[in-house]
Amino acid sequence: MADSQAWLTIVGIGEDGWDGLTAPARAAIDAADSVMGAARHLSLLGGRGGGERIVWPIPFADGVPMLLERRGERVVMLASGDPFWFGAGSVVTRHLDPGEWVAYPAASTLSLAAARLGWPVETIQGVGLHARPVETLRPLLAPGQRLLALMRDGASVTALAAWLAEQGFGGSALTVLEALGGPRERVRRVAANMLDWTDIAHPVAVAIEPVGPGRVLPCASGLDDDWFAHDGQITKRPVRALALSALAPRPGELLWDIGTGSGSVALEWLLSNPTTRAVGFERDPARLARARANAARLGVERLDLVEGDAITGLADRPHPDAVFVGGGLSPQLVEALRMLPHCRLVAHAVTLETEALLTQCQSRFGGELLRIELAQARPLGTKRGWKASYPIVQWRVAW
């Protein structure tokens, strides 16, 4: 991209301010008609550069129309460090054509933190918690991991430490990194359950080395049922593992989970890869609320939940790559799903009536039928015996 094509220049600015900017970034600021940024970012310029100063409003989204109104002028937008690492860059550029902007990043907090800690960047899992709940970290909590969380302020760091202790990771080593790269830089280390500081300054990030007896989310499908709050209507662990295997989630794919109940299948789909998406359809408001709470507790906030009848709820939704029906499949629902192009369907039946429907569907539309019969050891008098569960029939098909 040639700089001459761009009316917008996105400049990443660090805590070292004007002195840390590259020559092209300085030149863009000198030549700008206006410079937009948070008040803190504008102050880091120290009065250097030309153009009108415009403070970016809060909430951030309110500033995007203000920026777009200046299309055709020479505008500089200031952002923290690397604008495209949990930064504002992508929020703005999604509204622009590629030739309309150019960016000059500064060192990211990730790079600066790695340099202070001696951690290889490729071993660090970064998370932006400016406006996201601390539960976002839940899938990442495991001894031996290296996490870097960008925090909103000192209070959010205190809340993070308390949450880690609640999860059984109170012994985790926290390195609190304040104002990296500038004259106010400070790096302090403390155990999560010992953090009692009241003077943590913004901007701040926290490096986390999880330690403790807390539960770790497995990477394989088939989480224990007690990871999910439920009312008994849940796809049990072994059957769920077989369902996820049949659904075969791939990066970026969208799942429809019809009759989501506790949300267990949709949540495991989302946990399989950070780019997957899922919509859970559920007509029972109590179960819908329970699925939402399960998603929040497991740190999977991107589960989209829809209340209402399945067939009605399907209207105007992006077409899925896969659909799971855990029970209650009907001829009408099959016909509705048949209209979806390039889709994988996995349906389970417990009742004889639904099993008969799956048999008919497999005969008409193809696919595979699998009968799942499970038994668990249970006390039988003074000894033990096998207690069988209801058999489940699985239909797997793609069209």
mmCIF file of C-alpha atoms in Angstrom:
data_model
loop_
_atom_site.group_PDB
_atom_site.id
_atom_site.type_symbol
_atom_site.label_atom_id
_atom_site.label_comp_id
_atom_site.label_asym_id
_atom_site.label_seq_id
_atom_site.Cartn_x
_atom_site.Cartn_y
_atom_site.Cartn_z
ATOM 1 C CA MET A 1 0.000 0.000 0.000
ATOM 2 C CA ALA A 2 1.407 3.381 -0.919
ATOM 3 C CA ASP A 3 1.226 6.006 1.814
ATOM 4 C CA SER A 4 -0.047 8.575 -0.707
ATOM 5 C CA GLN A 5 -3.289 6.593 -1.119
ATOM 6 C CA ALA A 6 -4.195 6.770 2.546
ATOM 7 C CA TRP A 7 -6.138 9.584 4.197
ATOM 8 C CA LEU A 8 -5.940 7.868 7.607
ATOM 9 C CA THR A 9 -2.707 7.024 9.395
ATOM 10 C CA ILE A 10 -2.997 4.766 12.443
ATOM 11 C CA VAL A 11 -0.069 5.397 14.763
ATOM 12 C CA GLY A 12 0.758 3.135 17.671
ATOM 13 C CA ILE A 13 2.209 5.176 20.501
ATOM 14 C CA GLY A 14 3.996 3.797 23.527
ATOM 15 C CA GLU A 15 4.600 5.195 26.983
ATOM 16 C CA ASP A 16 7.818 6.793 25.667
ATOM 17 C CA GLY A 17 5.642 9.132 23.591
ATOM 18 C CA TRP A 18 7.018 11.194 20.727
ATOM 19 C CA ASP A 19 10.572 9.997 21.271
ATOM 20 C CA GLY A 20 9.569 6.397 20.579
ATOM 21 C CA LEU A 21 7.795 7.079 17.283
ATOM 22 C CA THR A 22 9.322 6.142 13.954
ATOM 23 C CA ALA A 23 10.213 8.845 11.439
ATOM 24 C CA PRO A 24 7.210 8.042 9.178
ATOM 25 C CA ALA A 25 4.852 8.226 12.153
ATOM 26 C CA ARG A 26 6.248 11.597 13.198
ATOM 27 C CA ALA A 27 5.979 12.899 9.643
ATOM 28 C CA ALA A 28 2.326 11.827 9.451
ATOM 29 C CA ILE A 29 1.526 13.628 12.710
ATOM 30 C CA ASP A 30 3.344 16.776 11.554
ATOM 31 C CA ALA A 31 1.375 16.834 8.300
ATOM 32 C CA ALA A 32 -2.032 15.909 9.760
ATOM 33 C CA ASP A 33 -5.111 18.126 9.562
ATOM 34 C CA SER A 34 -6.317 16.468 12.767
ATOM 35 C CA VAL A 35 -5.028 13.973 15.326
ATOM 36 C CA MET A 36 -7.581 11.818 17.154
ATOM 37 C CA GLY A 37 -6.883 9.747 20.230
ATOM 38 C CA ALA A 38 -7.641 9.192 23.875
ATOM 39 C CA ALA A 39 -6.642 12.073 26.119
ATOM 40 C CA ARG A 40 -3.740 10.002 27.481
ATOM 41 C CA HIS A 41 -2.446 9.273 23.979
ATOM 42 C CA LEU A 42 -2.647 12.934 22.944
ATOM 43 C CA SER A 43 -0.744 13.948 26.066
ATOM 44 C CA LEU A 44 2.061 11.535 25.154
ATOM 45 C CA LEU A 45 2.829 13.721 22.116
ATOM 46 C CA GLY A 46 3.985 16.458 24.470
ATOM 47 C CA GLY A 47 2.686 19.182 22.200
ATOM 48 C CA ARG A 48 4.685 17.928 19.208
ATOM 49 C CA GLY A 49 3.191 17.671 15.729
ATOM 50 C CA GLY A 50 0.563 19.691 13.919
ATOM 51 C CA GLY A 51 -3.155 19.556 13.313
ATOM 52 C CA GLU A 52 -6.274 19.882 15.440
ATOM 53 C CA ARG A 53 -6.389 17.668 18.549
ATOM 54 C CA ILE A 54 -9.617 15.682 18.930
ATOM 55 C CA VAL A 55 -10.218 13.568 22.034
ATOM 56 C CA TRP A 56 -11.699 10.178 21.151
ATOM 57 C CA PRO A 57 -15.003 9.760 23.049
ATOM 58 C CA ILE A 58 -16.160 7.026 25.404
ATOM 59 C CA PRO A 59 -17.566 4.548 24.483
ATOM 60 C CA PHE A 60 -15.015 3.905 21.756
ATOM 61 C CA ALA A 61 -17.632 3.095 19.097
ATOM 62 C CA ASP A 62 -18.928 6.670 19.254
ATOM 63 C CA GLY A 63 -15.654 7.926 17.785
ATOM 64 C CA VAL A 64 -15.837 5.849 14.599
ATOM 65 C CA PRO A 65 -18.498 8.045 12.897
ATOM 66 C CA MET A 66 -16.508 11.127 13.937
ATOM 67 C CA LEU A 67 -13.464 9.675 12.228
ATOM 68 C CA LEU A 68 -15.319 8.667 9.059
ATOM 69 C CA GLU A 69 -16.736 12.197 8.717
ATOM 70 C CA ARG A 70 -13.154 13.349 8.109
ATOM 71 C CA ARG A 71 -12.635 11.058 5.140
ATOM 72 C CA GLY A 72 -10.569 12.960 2.586
ATOM 73 C CA GLU A 73 -8.652 14.963 5.178
ATOM 74 C CA ARG A 74 -5.249 13.971 6.511
ATOM 75 C CA VAL A 75 -6.123 12.294 9.806
ATOM 76 C CA VAL A 76 -3.936 10.533 12.350
ATOM 77 C CA MET A 77 -5.497 8.133 14.839
ATOM 78 C CA LEU A 78 -3.424 7.339 17.931
ATOM 79 C CA ALA A 79 -3.664 3.929 19.595
ATOM 80 C CA SER A 80 -1.705 2.055 22.237
ATOM 81 C CA GLY A 81 1.392 0.169 21.116
ATOM 82 C CA ASP A 82 0.499 -2.198 18.297
ATOM 83 C CA PRO A 83 -3.016 -1.147 17.180
ATOM 84 C CA PHE A 84 -3.688 -4.622 15.793
ATOM 85 C CA TRP A 85 -2.912 -6.613 18.950
ATOM 86 C CA PHE A 86 -6.099 -6.360 21.021
ATOM 87 C CA GLY A 87 -6.165 -2.750 19.867
ATOM 88 C CA ALA A 88 -8.402 -0.305 18.061
ATOM 89 C CA GLY A 89 -6.900 -0.798 14.604
ATOM 90 C CA SER A 90 -9.172 -3.556 13.335
ATOM 91 C CA VAL A 91 -12.279 -1.883 14.801
ATOM 92 C CA VAL A 92 -11.665 1.104 12.539
ATOM 93 C CA THR A 93 -10.251 -0.537 9.406
ATOM 94 C CA ARG A 94 -13.264 -2.811 9.014
ATOM 95 C CA HIS A 95 -15.107 0.356 7.913
ATOM 96 C CA LEU A 96 -12.456 1.308 5.342
ATOM 97 C CA ASP A 97 -11.138 0.086 2.017
ATOM 98 C CA PRO A 98 -7.560 -1.248 2.110
ATOM 99 C CA GLY A 99 -6.142 1.752 0.254
ATOM 100 C CA GLU A 100 -7.591 4.300 2.678
ATOM 101 C CA TRP A 101 -5.275 3.700 5.599
ATOM 102 C CA VAL A 102 -1.710 2.967 6.620
ATOM 103 C CA ALA A 103 -0.432 1.961 10.044
ATOM 104 C CA TYR A 104 2.802 2.442 11.983
ATOM 105 C CA PRO A 105 2.765 0.203 15.054
ATOM 106 C CA ALA A 106 4.921 0.640 18.128
ATOM 107 C CA ALA A 107 6.118 -2.208 20.329
ATOM 108 C CA SER A 108 3.126 -4.110 21.713
ATOM 109 C CA THR A 109 2.604 -4.832 25.395
ATOM 110 C CA LEU A 110 3.151 -8.479 24.472
ATOM 111 C CA SER A 111 6.625 -7.755 23.089
ATOM 112 C CA LEU A 112 7.576 -5.497 25.990
ATOM 113 C CA ALA A 113 6.304 -7.996 28.580
ATOM 114 C CA ALA A 114 8.198 -10.848 26.925
ATOM 115 C CA ALA A 115 11.356 -8.738 27.016
ATOM 116 C CA ARG A 116 10.931 -8.015 30.733
ATOM 117 C CA LEU A 117 10.089 -11.606 31.653
ATOM 118 C CA GLY A 118 12.410 -13.440 29.294
ATOM 119 C CA TRP A 119 9.499 -15.420 27.869
ATOM 120 C CA PRO A 120 9.517 -16.490 24.205
ATOM 121 C CA VAL A 121 6.600 -14.655 22.597
ATOM 122 C CA GLU A 122 5.364 -17.815 20.879
ATOM 123 C CA THR A 123 4.794 -19.478 24.273
ATOM 124 C CA ILE A 124 2.500 -16.730 25.601
ATOM 125 C CA GLN A 125 -1.271 -16.791 25.285
ATOM 126 C CA GLY A 126 -2.543 -13.219 25.221
ATOM 127 C CA VAL A 127 -6.034 -12.143 26.270
ATOM 128 C CA GLY A 128 -7.597 -8.696 26.197
ATOM 129 C CA LEU A 129 -9.720 -8.194 29.320
ATOM 130 C CA HIS A 130 -10.447 -4.472 28.907
ATOM 131 C CA ALA A 131 -14.158 -5.128 28.444
ATOM 132 C CA ARG A 132 -14.353 -8.903 28.794
ATOM 133 C CA PRO A 133 -14.997 -10.950 31.948
ATOM 134 C CA VAL A 134 -12.125 -12.653 33.769
ATOM 135 C CA GLU A 135 -13.856 -15.977 33.029
ATOM 136 C CA THR A 136 -12.461 -15.618 29.507
ATOM 137 C CA LEU A 137 -9.265 -17.075 30.998
ATOM 138 C CA ARG A 138 -10.997 -20.253 32.230
ATOM 139 C CA PRO A 139 -10.123 -22.503 29.254
ATOM 140 C CA LEU A 140 -6.478 -21.392 29.525
ATOM 141 C CA LEU A 141 -5.907 -22.080 33.226
ATOM 142 C CA ALA A 142 -3.438 -24.927 33.576
ATOM 143 C CA PRO A 143 -0.131 -25.281 35.432
ATOM 144 C CA GLY A 144 2.848 -24.578 33.219
ATOM 145 C CA GLN A 145 1.025 -22.115 30.940
ATOM 146 C CA ARG A 146 2.101 -18.526 30.360
ATOM 147 C CA LEU A 147 -0.719 -16.020 30.034
ATOM 148 C CA LEU A 148 -0.677 -12.277 29.475
ATOM 149 C CA ALA A 149 -3.862 -10.341 30.214
ATOM 150 C CA LEU A 150 -4.389 -6.709 29.266
ATOM 151 C CA MET A 151 -6.400 -5.154 32.103
ATOM 152 C CA ARG A 152 -8.663 -2.122 32.349
ATOM 153 C CA ASP A 153 -7.326 -0.692 35.628
ATOM 154 C CA GLY A 154 -6.023 -1.558 39.087
ATOM 155 C CA ALA A 155 -9.423 -2.668 40.358
ATOM 156 C CA SER A 156 -9.690 -5.202 37.552
ATOM 157 C CA VAL A 157 -6.278 -6.622 38.509
ATOM 158 C CA THR A 158 -7.489 -7.084 42.095
ATOM 159 C CA ALA A 159 -10.652 -8.789 40.791
ATOM 160 C CA LEU A 160 -8.539 -11.082 38.610
ATOM 161 C CA ALA A 161 -6.408 -12.175 41.580
ATOM 162 C CA ALA A 162 -9.511 -12.903 43.671
ATOM 163 C CA TRP A 163 -11.091 -14.912 40.841
ATOM 164 C CA LEU A 164 -7.941 -17.001 40.382
ATOM 165 C CA ALA A 165 -8.030 -17.852 44.091
ATOM 166 C CA GLU A 166 -11.705 -18.859 43.799
ATOM 167 C CA GLN A 167 -10.826 -21.199 40.937
ATOM 168 C CA GLY A 168 -8.171 -22.962 43.020
ATOM 169 C CA PHE A 169 -5.218 -21.132 41.468
ATOM 170 C CA GLY A 170 -4.462 -18.763 44.323
ATOM 171 C CA GLY A 171 -0.787 -19.700 44.302
ATOM 172 C CA SER A 172 -0.365 -18.464 40.735
ATOM 173 C CA ALA A 173 2.521 -16.059 40.196
ATOM 174 C CA LEU A 174 1.316 -12.694 38.916
ATOM 175 C CA THR A 175 3.681 -10.185 37.370
ATOM 176 C CA VAL A 176 1.950 -6.820 37.269
ATOM 177 C CA LEU A 177 3.382 -4.683 34.463
ATOM 178 C CA GLU A 178 2.507 -0.991 34.619
ATOM 179 C CA ALA A 179 3.158 1.637 31.930
ATOM 180 C CA LEU A 180 5.664 -0.532 30.077
ATOM 181 C CA GLY A 181 8.229 1.299 27.984
ATOM 182 C CA GLY A 182 7.875 4.690 29.617
ATOM 183 C CA PRO A 183 9.235 6.677 32.554
ATOM 184 C CA ARG A 184 6.450 5.402 34.850
ATOM 185 C CA GLU A 185 7.219 1.743 34.151
ATOM 186 C CA ARG A 186 6.970 -0.573 37.140
ATOM 187 C CA VAL A 187 7.141 -4.374 37.290
ATOM 188 C CA ARG A 188 6.086 -6.217 40.450
ATOM 189 C CA ARG A 189 5.566 -9.881 41.237
ATOM 190 C CA VAL A 190 3.161 -11.421 43.754
ATOM 191 C CA ALA A 191 1.077 -14.560 44.346
ATOM 192 C CA ALA A 192 -2.578 -14.105 43.386
ATOM 193 C CA ASN A 193 -3.803 -14.837 46.910
ATOM 194 C CA MET A 194 -1.356 -12.288 48.365
ATOM 195 C CA LEU A 195 -2.124 -9.314 46.130
ATOM 196 C CA ASP A 196 -3.343 -6.401 48.247
ATOM 197 C CA TRP A 197 -1.932 -3.416 46.358
ATOM 198 C CA THR A 198 -4.068 -0.293 45.996
ATOM 199 C CA ASP A 199 -1.685 1.730 43.813
ATOM 200 C CA ILE A 200 -1.755 -0.175 40.515
ATOM 201 C CA ALA A 201 -1.479 2.361 37.690
ATOM 202 C CA HIS A 202 -2.992 2.333 34.202
ATOM 203 C CA PRO A 203 -2.060 1.140 31.571
ATOM 204 C CA VAL A 204 -1.525 -2.269 33.103
ATOM 205 C CA ALA A 205 -1.085 -5.886 32.057
ATOM 206 C CA VAL A 206 -0.687 -9.015 34.148
ATOM 207 C CA ALA A 207 1.483 -12.007 33.327
ATOM 208 C CA ILE A 208 0.029 -15.149 34.885
ATOM 209 C CA GLU A 209 1.790 -18.423 35.674
ATOM 210 C CA PRO A 210 -1.038 -20.691 36.919
ATOM 211 C CA VAL A 211 -0.260 -22.797 39.983
ATOM 212 C CA GLY A 212 -2.645 -24.661 42.252
ATOM 213 C CA PRO A 213 -5.041 -27.585 42.600
ATOM 214 C CA GLY A 214 -7.825 -25.952 40.574
ATOM 215 C CA ARG A 215 -9.625 -27.962 37.904
ATOM 216 C CA VAL A 216 -8.208 -27.817 34.395
ATOM 217 C CA LEU A 217 -10.484 -28.020 31.385
ATOM 218 C CA PRO A 218 -9.441 -31.014 29.261
ATOM 219 C CA CYS A 219 -8.670 -30.502 25.588
ATOM 220 C CA ALA A 220 -10.535 -33.629 24.443
ATOM 221 C CA SER A 221 -14.281 -33.813 23.863
ATOM 222 C CA GLY A 222 -16.452 -35.296 26.584
ATOM 223 C CA LEU A 223 -16.117 -33.074 29.652
ATOM 224 C CA ASP A 224 -17.410 -34.486 32.902
ATOM 225 C CA ASP A 225 -21.081 -33.638 33.340
ATOM 226 C CA ASP A 226 -20.398 -31.638 36.491
ATOM 227 C CA TRP A 227 -18.728 -28.916 34.438
ATOM 228 C CA PHE A 228 -22.289 -27.967 33.437
ATOM 229 C CA ALA A 229 -25.230 -26.958 35.608
ATOM 230 C CA HIS A 230 -28.257 -28.911 34.336
ATOM 231 C CA ASP A 231 -31.671 -30.279 35.304
ATOM 232 C CA GLY A 232 -30.945 -33.812 34.176
ATOM 233 C CA GLN A 233 -31.616 -33.033 30.523
ATOM 234 C CA ILE A 234 -28.041 -33.126 29.299
ATOM 235 C CA THR A 235 -26.197 -35.105 26.645
ATOM 236 C CA LYS A 236 -24.111 -37.294 28.946
ATOM 237 C CA ARG A 237 -20.330 -37.302 28.728
ATOM 238 C CA PRO A 238 -19.697 -40.490 26.641
ATOM 239 C CA VAL A 239 -22.551 -39.706 24.253
ATOM 240 C CA ARG A 240 -21.448 -36.077 23.995
ATOM 241 C CA ALA A 241 -17.943 -37.190 23.051
ATOM 242 C CA LEU A 242 -19.392 -39.326 20.252
ATOM 243 C CA ALA A 243 -21.622 -36.454 19.139
ATOM 244 C CA LEU A 244 -18.680 -34.010 18.954
ATOM 245 C CA SER A 245 -16.641 -36.580 17.054
ATOM 246 C CA ALA A 246 -19.469 -36.953 14.535
ATOM 247 C CA LEU A 247 -19.992 -33.178 14.281
ATOM 248 C CA ALA A 248 -16.242 -32.788 13.625
ATOM 249 C CA PRO A 249 -15.768 -29.072 14.448
ATOM 250 C CA ARG A 250 -13.281 -27.208 12.272
ATOM 251 C CA PRO A 251 -11.792 -23.731 12.724
ATOM 252 C CA GLY A 252 -14.212 -20.921 11.914
ATOM 253 C CA GLU A 253 -17.283 -23.153 11.607
ATOM 254 C CA LEU A 254 -20.787 -22.392 12.910
ATOM 255 C CA LEU A 255 -22.936 -24.903 14.817
ATOM 256 C CA TRP A 256 -26.677 -24.860 15.412
ATOM 257 C CA ASP A 257 -27.483 -26.738 18.617
ATOM 258 C CA ILE A 258 -31.240 -27.321 18.514
ATOM 259 C CA GLY A 259 -32.745 -27.970 21.926
ATOM 260 C CA THR A 260 -29.522 -26.869 23.560
ATOM 261 C CA GLY A 261 -30.627 -27.569 27.159
ATOM 262 C CA SER A 262 -27.576 -26.975 29.339
ATOM 263 C CA GLY A 263 -25.574 -25.935 26.263
ATOM 264 C CA SER A 264 -23.037 -28.720 26.791
ATOM 265 C CA VAL A 265 -22.633 -29.712 23.120
ATOM 266 C CA ALA A 266 -22.471 -26.118 21.874
ATOM 267 C CA LEU A 267 -19.981 -25.165 24.582
ATOM 268 C CA GLU A 268 -17.669 -28.083 23.808
ATOM 269 C CA TRP A 269 -17.889 -27.139 20.132
ATOM 270 C CA LEU A 270 -16.761 -23.603 21.051
ATOM 271 C CA LEU A 271 -14.005 -24.862 23.343
ATOM 272 C CA SER A 272 -12.546 -26.916 20.497
ATOM 273 C CA ASN A 273 -11.151 -23.811 18.766
ATOM 274 C CA PRO A 274 -11.252 -20.071 19.535
ATOM 275 C CA THR A 275 -12.620 -19.285 16.055
ATOM 276 C CA THR A 276 -15.654 -21.582 16.151
ATOM 277 C CA ARG A 277 -19.158 -20.142 16.597
ATOM 278 C CA ALA A 278 -22.413 -21.619 17.894
ATOM 279 C CA VAL A 279 -26.093 -20.786 18.210
ATOM 280 C CA GLY A 280 -28.165 -22.640 20.793
ATOM 281 C CA PHE A 281 -31.946 -22.842 20.262
ATOM 282 C CA GLU A 282 -34.047 -23.566 23.356
ATOM 283 C CA ARG A 283 -37.747 -22.995 24.110
ATOM 284 C CA ASP A 284 -37.467 -23.373 27.908
ATOM 285 C CA PRO A 285 -36.426 -20.007 29.468
ATOM 286 C CA ALA A 286 -34.983 -21.687 32.583
ATOM 287 C CA ARG A 287 -32.748 -23.941 30.511
ATOM 288 C CA LEU A 288 -31.765 -21.007 28.337
ATOM 289 C CA ALA A 289 -30.662 -19.063 31.434
ATOM 290 C CA ARG A 290 -28.759 -22.114 32.669
ATOM 291 C CA ALA A 291 -26.936 -22.462 29.340
ATOM 292 C CA ARG A 292 -26.038 -18.779 29.470
ATOM 293 C CA ALA A 293 -24.637 -19.187 32.993
ATOM 294 C CA ASN A 294 -22.629 -22.250 31.902
ATOM 295 C CA ALA A 295 -21.163 -20.264 29.017
ATOM 296 C CA ALA A 296 -20.164 -17.422 31.334
ATOM 297 C CA ARG A 297 -18.575 -19.753 33.897
ATOM 298 C CA LEU A 298 -16.534 -21.580 31.243
ATOM 299 C CA GLY A 299 -15.378 -18.341 29.628
ATOM 300 C CA VAL A 300 -17.152 -18.957 26.315
ATOM 301 C CA GLU A 301 -19.004 -15.684 25.885
ATOM 302 C CA ARG A 302 -19.533 -16.109 22.146
ATOM 303 C CA LEU A 303 -22.391 -18.632 22.533
ATOM 304 C CA ASP A 304 -25.467 -17.058 20.891
ATOM 305 C CA LEU A 305 -28.691 -18.244 22.547
ATOM 306 C CA VAL A 306 -32.140 -18.025 20.946
ATOM 307 C CA GLU A 307 -35.372 -18.616 22.852
ATOM 308 C CA GLY A 308 -38.315 -20.189 21.055
ATOM 309 C CA ASP A 309 -39.481 -22.939 18.765
ATOM 310 C CA ALA A 310 -36.629 -24.403 16.751
ATOM 311 C CA ILE A 311 -38.116 -24.081 13.256
ATOM 312 C CA THR A 312 -39.254 -20.493 13.872
ATOM 313 C CA GLY A 313 -35.916 -19.559 15.409
ATOM 314 C CA LEU A 314 -33.964 -20.772 12.378
ATOM 315 C CA ALA A 315 -35.251 -17.944 10.182
ATOM 316 C CA ASP A 316 -32.801 -15.234 9.162
ATOM 317 C CA ARG A 317 -29.840 -16.952 10.828
ATOM 318 C CA PRO A 318 -26.490 -17.431 9.074
ATOM 319 C CA HIS A 319 -26.380 -20.903 7.581
ATOM 320 C CA PRO A 320 -24.501 -23.372 9.788
ATOM 321 C CA ASP A 321 -21.742 -25.761 8.887
ATOM 322 C CA ALA A 322 -23.124 -28.358 11.304
ATOM 323 C CA VAL A 323 -26.359 -28.988 13.212
ATOM 324 C CA PHE A 324 -26.913 -31.065 16.342
ATOM 325 C CA VAL A 325 -30.360 -32.234 17.421
ATOM 326 C CA GLY A 326 -30.128 -33.969 20.778
ATOM 327 C CA GLY A 327 -33.741 -35.115 20.805
ATOM 328 C CA GLY A 328 -37.185 -34.238 19.560
ATOM 329 C CA LEU A 329 -36.429 -34.442 15.852
ATOM 330 C CA SER A 330 -39.597 -34.164 13.755
ATOM 331 C CA PRO A 331 -40.359 -34.578 10.045
ATOM 332 C CA GLN A 332 -40.964 -30.822 9.848
ATOM 333 C CA LEU A 333 -37.559 -30.056 11.350
ATOM 334 C CA VAL A 334 -35.865 -32.512 8.999
ATOM 335 C CA GLU A 335 -37.473 -30.792 6.004
ATOM 336 C CA ALA A 336 -36.366 -27.383 7.294
ATOM 337 C CA LEU A 337 -32.801 -28.594 7.784
ATOM 338 C CA ARG A 338 -32.786 -30.208 4.348
ATOM 339 C CA MET A 339 -32.911 -26.699 2.880
ATOM 340 C CA LEU A 340 -29.487 -25.875 4.337
ATOM 341 C CA PRO A 341 -26.689 -26.240 1.781
ATOM 342 C CA HIS A 342 -23.366 -27.903 2.562
ATOM 343 C CA CYS A 343 -24.317 -28.864 6.104
ATOM 344 C CA ARG A 344 -23.506 -31.760 8.432
ATOM 345 C CA LEU A 345 -26.316 -33.051 10.659
ATOM 346 C CA VAL A 346 -26.016 -35.227 13.755
ATOM 347 C CA ALA A 347 -29.303 -36.255 15.400
ATOM 348 C CA HIS A 348 -29.918 -38.453 18.431
ATOM 349 C CA ALA A 349 -32.992 -40.516 19.228
ATOM 350 C CA VAL A 350 -33.973 -42.122 22.525
ATOM 351 C CA THR A 351 -37.642 -42.956 21.950
ATOM 352 C CA LEU A 352 -38.854 -45.663 19.586
ATOM 353 C CA GLU A 353 -40.808 -43.077 17.625
ATOM 354 C CA THR A 354 -37.801 -40.850 16.967
ATOM 355 C CA GLU A 355 -35.655 -43.912 16.255
ATOM 356 C CA ALA A 356 -38.155 -44.941 13.582
ATOM 357 C CA LEU A 357 -37.947 -41.447 12.081
ATOM 358 C CA LEU A 358 -34.150 -41.610 11.966
ATOM 359 C CA THR A 359 -34.348 -45.004 10.268
ATOM 360 C CA GLN A 360 -36.682 -43.590 7.625
ATOM 361 C CA CYS A 361 -34.470 -40.526 7.143
ATOM 362 C CA GLN A 362 -31.355 -42.620 6.706
ATOM 363 C CA SER A 363 -33.162 -44.718 4.101
ATOM 364 C CA ARG A 364 -34.263 -41.597 2.193
ATOM 365 C CA PHE A 365 -31.275 -39.301 2.578
ATOM 366 C CA GLY A 366 -28.337 -41.583 3.324
ATOM 367 C CA GLY A 367 -25.786 -41.099 6.032
ATOM 368 C CA GLU A 368 -24.836 -43.444 8.867
ATOM 369 C CA LEU A 369 -26.806 -44.904 11.757
ATOM 370 C CA LEU A 370 -25.038 -45.777 15.005
ATOM 371 C CA ARG A 371 -26.648 -47.476 17.995
ATOM 372 C CA ILE A 372 -25.012 -46.524 21.294
ATOM 373 C CA GLU A 373 -25.579 -48.790 24.274
ATOM 374 C CA LEU A 374 -23.818 -47.928 27.512
ATOM 375 C CA ALA A 375 -23.811 -49.549 30.936
ATOM 376 C CA GLN A 376 -22.158 -48.475 34.186
ATOM 377 C CA ALA A 377 -21.122 -50.530 37.181
ATOM 378 C CA ARG A 378 -23.537 -50.064 40.094
ATOM 379 C CA PRO A 379 -24.019 -51.743 43.501
ATOM 380 C CA LEU A 380 -26.051 -54.927 43.302
ATOM 381 C CA GLY A 381 -26.621 -56.233 46.816
ATOM 382 C CA THR A 382 -23.188 -56.834 48.301
ATOM 383 C CA LYS A 383 -21.600 -56.964 44.850
ATOM 384 C CA ARG A 384 -21.771 -54.949 41.656
ATOM 385 C CA GLY A 385 -23.572 -55.279 38.357
ATOM 386 C CA TRP A 386 -24.059 -53.448 35.082
ATOM 387 C CA LYS A 387 -26.882 -50.917 34.914
ATOM 388 C CA ALA A 388 -27.752 -50.143 31.305
ATOM 389 C CA SER A 389 -28.796 -46.715 30.080
ATOM 390 C CA TYR A 390 -31.435 -46.235 27.406
ATOM 391 C CA PRO A 391 -29.862 -46.997 24.036
ATOM 392 C CA ILE A 392 -29.329 -43.992 21.745
ATOM 393 C CA VAL A 393 -29.452 -44.024 17.980
ATOM 394 C CA GLN A 394 -27.287 -41.508 16.164
ATOM 395 C CA TRP A 395 -27.896 -40.425 12.582
ATOM 396 C CA ARG A 396 -24.991 -38.693 10.882
ATOM 397 C CA VAL A 397 -25.445 -37.226 7.429
ATOM 398 C CA ALA A 398 -24.099 -34.453 5.198
ATOM 399 C CA TRP A 399 -25.793 -32.725 2.287
#
